[in-house]
């Protein structure tokens, strides 16, 4: 995937300063909540907004590519993590900085960046903060902001339909996870990184670029989407019920303290499985194993506070 030089990114952003392409997923769980008030905050701050809607079968990346030559200085994305994930390839290609109006169920990227969950407060961040660079992860050529997982999390993404999320919100994650947990079984994976390959009997392998994922889980307690590393962990548990005991650690990002959790940091790794298995990227099933992961350092810029607030979980 071609990456724009920083100088070109800066020049393009300056040329269309305060003129933004607006893409809003009005079908997101909170798609109707305070969105007009949030947009008014941006207009009052001097932003000119041009809203574009996806054609049937299209996505945010298609819209960004179609409008990239029209002099926009930024893209503002209203939606959940799926909307942001869909925009990622075109954000890399065009070099346009982006703002986030959180409208989804989990809004994990917004949490990782310290962006308030209220769309109006998030709009004030866009209006007052300069864009800053962050990393992306990539698996088999597909970029992701938060986490890519193989195993339990991918099965959960498959089972967690839009109807469940729309009806139950974050509670939907817990409902779907409980239904899945007892039928989940370990699988064999070969994890290669930094010149070594290790065999693991695991229920999940996760590779994180950001801090938060899955509506309340944490990749690693100190992880940030701009720290220049991928945080990897493998849940090598003998019995499904041990995952219940591990849950508080997964929420805090301290699961690496457990003896049956393999955890390490890297900038690239590979995961092979006996048979092809789906890979969950930011809640979307877009790839299959074998998986090749790598870090894309500082390839996109986002309107966000300069650092994750201390104590944010």
XYZ file of N, CA and C in Angstrom, residues 21-171:
453
model
N -14.442 16.741 4.159
C -15.367 15.738 3.658
C -15.986 15.048 4.861
N -17.305 15.055 4.941
C -18.028 14.482 6.077
C -18.671 13.167 5.663
N -18.357 12.106 6.403
C -18.949 10.793 6.158
C -19.547 10.318 7.471
N -20.861 10.176 7.508
C -21.565 9.794 8.734
C -22.333 8.507 8.495
N -22.096 7.522 9.334
C -22.880 6.300 9.317
C -24.110 6.529 10.190
N -25.183 6.943 9.559
C -26.397 7.265 10.323
C -27.133 6.013 10.767
N -26.628 4.834 10.371
C -27.174 3.569 10.867
C -26.406 3.050 12.074
N -25.358 3.765 12.489
C -24.622 3.362 13.691
C -25.538 3.428 14.899
N -25.142 2.723 15.971
C -26.011 2.637 17.148
C -26.431 4.012 17.650
N -25.516 4.967 17.667
C -25.825 6.321 18.127
C -25.818 7.320 16.980
N -26.191 6.836 15.785
C -26.117 7.675 14.599
C -26.994 8.901 14.630
N -28.054 8.893 15.418
C -28.914 10.064 15.483
C -28.679 10.927 16.704
N -27.768 10.495 17.575
C -27.578 11.177 18.859
C -26.669 12.382 18.710
N -27.213 13.564 18.867
C -26.456 14.813 18.960
C -25.593 15.098 17.740
N -25.837 14.415 16.609
C -24.952 14.606 15.471
C -25.087 16.005 14.894
N -26.303 16.512 14.790
C -26.476 17.847 14.216
C -25.852 18.908 15.105
N -25.962 18.747 16.408
C -25.327 19.687 17.326
C -23.805 19.625 17.192
N -23.277 18.428 16.999
C -21.841 18.283 16.812
C -21.384 18.971 15.533
N -22.149 18.817 14.461
C -21.792 19.457 13.197
C -21.869 20.970 13.309
N -22.811 21.468 14.097
C -22.914 22.916 14.291
C -21.695 23.459 15.025
N -21.153 22.672 15.964
C -19.921 23.075 16.647
C -18.801 23.281 15.634
N -18.697 22.374 14.682
C -17.648 22.473 13.664
C -17.872 23.674 12.755
N -19.106 23.895 12.351
C -19.392 25.039 11.473
C -19.090 26.349 12.184
N -19.452 26.441 13.447
C -19.171 27.658 14.210
C -17.674 27.893 14.371
N -16.891 26.808 14.315
C -15.436 26.924 14.408
C -14.791 27.246 13.060
N -15.609 27.400 12.025
C -15.087 27.798 10.727
C -14.934 26.680 9.719
N -15.413 25.473 10.053
C -15.321 24.358 9.117
C -16.438 24.426 8.084
N -16.100 24.198 6.830
C -17.079 23.987 5.768
C -17.180 22.486 5.534
N -18.394 21.947 5.670
C -18.584 20.497 5.615
C -19.334 20.102 4.348
N -18.791 19.103 3.672
C -19.470 18.533 2.498
C -19.764 17.070 2.811
N -21.039 16.752 3.020
C -21.395 15.378 3.378
C -21.579 14.528 2.140
N -20.986 13.345 2.164
C -21.118 12.378 1.079
C -21.661 11.084 1.652
N -22.521 10.431 0.889
C -23.148 9.189 1.341
C -22.651 8.021 0.505
N -22.532 6.872 1.157
C -22.065 5.671 0.469
C -23.137 5.132 -0.472
N -22.717 4.755 -1.657
C -23.604 4.050 -2.574
C -23.768 2.615 -2.080
N -24.831 1.925 -2.525
C -25.008 0.527 -2.119
C -23.754 -0.295 -2.429
N -23.275 -1.003 -1.425
C -22.077 -1.820 -1.579
C -20.779 -1.060 -1.436
N -20.862 0.255 -1.247
C -19.660 1.060 -1.112
C -19.219 1.173 0.336
N -18.109 1.878 0.548
C -17.623 2.094 1.908
C -16.949 3.455 1.990
N -16.488 3.806 3.188
C -15.891 5.118 3.403
C -14.643 5.316 2.563
N -13.851 4.268 2.369
C -12.635 4.401 1.557
C -12.972 4.799 0.130
N -14.031 4.215 -0.433
C -14.445 4.571 -1.790
C -14.808 6.049 -1.879
N -15.526 6.546 -0.882
C -15.922 7.957 -0.878
C -14.715 8.883 -0.781
N -13.783 8.530 0.086
C -12.595 9.372 0.258
C -11.799 9.426 -1.037
N -11.611 8.288 -1.672
C -10.875 8.263 -2.935
C -11.595 9.088 -4.007
N -12.924 8.977 -4.057
C -13.686 9.682 -5.084
C -13.616 11.195 -4.934
N -13.467 11.678 -3.686
C -13.492 13.119 -3.428
C -12.122 13.694 -3.095
N -11.085 12.865 -3.113
C -9.762 13.305 -2.643
C -9.201 14.464 -3.449
N -9.567 14.560 -4.737
C -9.023 15.614 -5.580
C -9.807 16.906 -5.563
N -10.742 17.051 -4.635
C -11.619 18.217 -4.621
C -11.213 19.269 -3.593
N -9.993 19.184 -3.121
C -9.457 20.246 -2.272
C -9.823 20.187 -0.811
N -10.237 19.022 -0.327
C -10.561 18.903 1.093
C -9.276 18.831 1.918
N -9.322 19.451 3.103
C -8.165 19.423 3.991
C -8.262 18.380 5.072
N -9.413 17.699 5.186
C -9.609 16.701 6.240
C -10.820 15.854 5.910
N -10.918 14.728 6.595
C -12.095 13.862 6.547
C -12.636 13.760 7.963
N -13.938 13.942 8.124
C -14.568 13.767 9.431
C -15.478 12.556 9.338
N -15.230 11.576 10.207
C -15.928 10.298 10.174
C -16.831 10.166 11.383
N -18.107 10.049 11.128
C -19.075 9.804 12.187
C -19.541 8.365 12.129
N -19.201 7.593 13.142
C -19.577 6.184 13.130
C -18.827 5.437 14.206
N -18.833 4.110 14.093
C -18.121 3.273 15.042
C -16.794 2.811 14.480
N -16.197 1.821 15.128
C -14.886 1.337 14.710
C -14.923 0.703 13.323
N -16.050 0.122 12.946
C -16.169 -0.453 11.608
C -16.080 0.609 10.525
N -16.709 1.760 10.754
C -16.631 2.872 9.807
C -15.198 3.361 9.667
N -14.515 3.503 10.794
C -13.132 3.973 10.775
C -12.228 2.962 10.080
N -12.418 1.690 10.375
C -11.619 0.644 9.742
C -11.805 0.661 8.230
N -13.039 0.860 7.787
C -13.307 0.898 6.355
C -12.654 2.070 5.653
N -12.416 3.164 6.383
C -11.799 4.356 5.803
C -10.283 4.281 5.773
N -9.687 3.406 6.580
C -8.238 3.413 6.793
C -7.412 3.346 5.519
N -7.709 2.451 4.558
C -6.846 2.379 3.368
C -6.766 3.708 2.621
N -7.902 4.392 2.484
C -7.897 5.655 1.748
C -7.262 6.781 2.555
N -7.343 6.729 3.867
C -6.659 7.730 4.688
C -5.144 7.620 4.506
N -4.645 6.395 4.405
C -3.220 6.200 4.158
C -2.853 6.723 2.765
N -3.650 6.351 1.768
C -3.335 6.696 0.382
C -3.370 8.202 0.132
N -4.358 8.901 0.684
C -4.537 10.319 0.393
C -3.750 11.234 1.324
N -3.408 10.735 2.513
C -2.714 11.566 3.480
C -3.595 12.569 4.187
N -4.912 12.502 4.005
C -5.818 13.450 4.651
C -5.936 13.153 6.139
N -5.788 14.148 7.007
C -6.044 13.928 8.435
C -7.532 13.702 8.658
N -7.879 13.056 9.775
C -9.287 12.753 10.007
C -9.698 13.081 11.433
N -10.972 13.392 11.563
C -11.579 13.600 12.870
C -12.586 12.507 13.141
N -12.855 12.250 14.419
C -13.739 11.161 14.828
C -14.916 11.722 15.611
N -16.125 11.407 15.138
C -17.355 11.650 15.905
C -17.875 10.277 16.321
N -17.683 9.866 17.579
C -18.017 8.489 17.996
C -19.528 8.253 18.000
N -19.969 7.322 17.162
C -21.396 7.009 17.070
C -21.658 5.515 17.198
N -20.627 4.721 17.431
C -20.783 3.275 17.445
C -21.091 2.705 18.807
N -21.011 1.393 18.899
C -21.301 0.692 20.151
C -20.139 0.780 21.124
N -18.931 0.495 20.643
C -17.773 0.447 21.528
C -16.883 1.673 21.422
N -16.682 2.197 20.205
C -15.837 3.376 19.977
C -14.449 3.187 20.590
N -13.822 2.041 20.285
C -12.547 1.699 20.914
C -11.416 2.634 20.498
N -11.372 3.029 19.215
C -10.305 3.937 18.802
C -10.436 5.276 19.515
N -11.645 5.791 19.600
C -11.849 7.064 20.300
C -11.366 6.963 21.742
N -11.670 5.868 22.409
C -11.213 5.677 23.788
C -9.697 5.633 23.858
N -9.080 4.919 22.925
C -7.622 4.808 22.926
C -6.954 6.161 22.718
N -7.622 7.061 21.999
C -7.057 8.372 21.694
C -7.462 9.440 22.706
N -8.279 9.094 23.693
C -8.737 10.087 24.657
C -9.783 11.025 24.103
N -10.492 10.605 23.042
C -11.573 11.414 22.463
C -12.852 11.135 23.239
N -13.566 12.177 23.693
C -14.778 11.959 24.492
C -15.833 11.169 23.727
N -16.640 10.354 24.431
C -17.678 9.570 23.759
C -18.848 10.406 23.260
N -19.035 11.598 23.820
C -20.100 12.497 23.382
C -19.696 13.140 22.056
N -20.490 12.968 20.976
C -20.113 13.542 19.679
C -19.908 15.055 19.721
N -20.644 15.755 20.553
C -20.477 17.210 20.641
C -19.115 17.556 21.223
N -18.727 16.856 22.308
C -17.410 17.084 22.889
C -16.305 16.646 21.924
N -16.555 15.568 21.177
C -15.574 15.121 20.183
C -15.404 16.167 19.089
N -16.501 16.822 18.697
C -16.423 17.881 17.691
C -15.570 19.042 18.196
N -15.649 19.319 19.476
C -14.822 20.399 20.037
C -13.343 20.050 19.974
N -13.026 18.752 20.092
C -11.641 18.309 19.931
C -11.170 18.605 18.506
N -11.993 18.247 17.518
C -11.635 18.497 16.119
C -11.447 19.996 15.882
N -12.318 20.794 16.497
C -12.274 22.243 16.286
C -11.064 22.901 16.931
N -10.507 22.278 17.972
C -9.484 22.977 18.757
C -8.107 22.323 18.731
N -8.018 21.056 18.287
C -6.750 20.335 18.340
C -6.152 20.164 16.947
N -4.836 20.328 16.805
C -4.200 19.999 15.518
C -4.117 18.486 15.349
N -4.056 17.998 14.108
C -3.927 16.545 13.912
C -2.543 16.065 14.323
N -2.496 14.844 14.864
C -1.210 14.264 15.247
C -1.078 12.881 14.627
N 0.139 12.437 14.356
C 0.328 11.144 13.695
C 0.130 9.976 14.650
N -0.445 8.904 14.122
C -0.569 7.655 14.869
C -0.203 6.498 13.951
N 0.050 5.357 14.570
C 0.400 4.140 13.832
C -0.869 3.401 13.410
N -0.683 2.480 12.493
C -1.696 1.477 12.176
C -1.027 0.112 12.222
N -1.826 -0.911 12.482
C -1.377 -2.271 12.261
C -1.835 -2.712 10.881
N -1.243 -3.769 10.381
C -1.651 -4.317 9.087
C -1.543 -5.830 9.133
N -2.541 -6.514 8.590
C -2.493 -7.961 8.482
C -2.880 -8.344 7.062
N -1.991 -9.065 6.407
C -2.205 -9.499 5.016
C -2.625 -8.334 4.119
N -2.003 -7.167 4.337
C -2.279 -6.000 3.519
C -3.481 -5.193 3.943
N -4.176 -5.603 5.004
C -5.382 -4.916 5.473
C -5.054 -4.135 6.740
N -5.225 -2.804 6.740
C -4.864 -2.017 7.925
C -5.927 -2.105 9.016
N -5.486 -1.915 10.262
C -6.415 -1.861 11.384
C -5.900 -0.867 12.413
N -6.837 -0.251 13.120
C -6.501 0.738 14.136
C -6.266 0.107 15.501
N -7.120 -0.832 15.883
C -7.153 -1.315 17.262
C -6.474 -2.663 17.415
N -7.160 -3.726 17.012
C -6.671 -5.088 17.241
C -7.103 -5.995 16.097
N -6.233 -6.930 15.752
C -6.607 -8.040 14.879
C -6.442 -9.328 15.682
N -7.446 -10.195 15.636
C -7.446 -11.397 16.473
C -7.840 -12.626 15.673
N -7.318 -13.754 16.129
C -7.639 -15.067 15.558
C -8.155 -15.933 16.698
N -9.256 -16.636 16.464
C -9.797 -17.508 17.498
C -11.075 -16.965 18.092
N -11.135 -16.919 19.427
C -12.368 -16.580 20.141
C -12.943 -15.243 19.671
N -12.103 -14.220 19.574
C -12.585 -12.900 19.208
C -13.167 -12.869 17.799
N -12.557 -13.612 16.879
C -13.074 -13.667 15.513
C -14.420 -14.383 15.474
N -14.541 -15.456 16.255
C -15.828 -16.149 16.329
C -16.890 -15.239 16.944
N -16.480 -14.433 17.919
C -17.409 -13.506 18.554
C -17.882 -12.453 17.557
N -16.978 -11.930 16.744
C -17.352 -10.942 15.736
C -18.343 -11.524 14.744
N -18.165 -12.795 14.421
C -19.092 -13.461 13.505
C -20.475 -13.610 14.135
N -20.516 -13.933 15.436
C -21.792 -14.164 16.114
C -22.490 -12.876 16.516
N -21.720 -11.783 16.671
C -22.284 -10.540 17.172
C -22.887 -9.756 16.012
N -24.142 -10.025 15.700
C -24.803 -9.372 14.583
C -25.196 -7.942 14.896
N -25.542 -7.214 13.842
C -25.949 -5.814 14.002
C -27.183 -5.686 14.893
N -28.079 -6.676 14.816
C -29.297 -6.596 15.618
C -28.977 -6.664 17.108
N -28.015 -7.533 17.469
C -27.631 -7.658 18.878
C -27.025 -6.360 19.375
N -26.111 -5.770 18.581
C -25.477 -4.520 18.996
C -26.492 -3.386 19.071
N -27.412 -3.337 18.110
C -28.403 -2.270 18.111
C -29.330 -2.359 19.324
N -29.654 -3.586 19.730
C -30.591 -3.756 20.836
C -29.917 -3.636 22.194
N -28.717 -4.220 22.325
C -28.102 -4.347 23.646
C -26.864 -3.479 23.857
N -26.328 -2.876 22.806
C -25.131 -2.058 22.973
C -23.966 -2.898 23.461
N -23.165 -2.344 24.394
C -22.000 -3.073 24.905
C -22.399 -4.365 25.592
N -23.602 -4.409 26.166
C -24.055 -5.646 26.798
C -24.141 -6.774 25.778
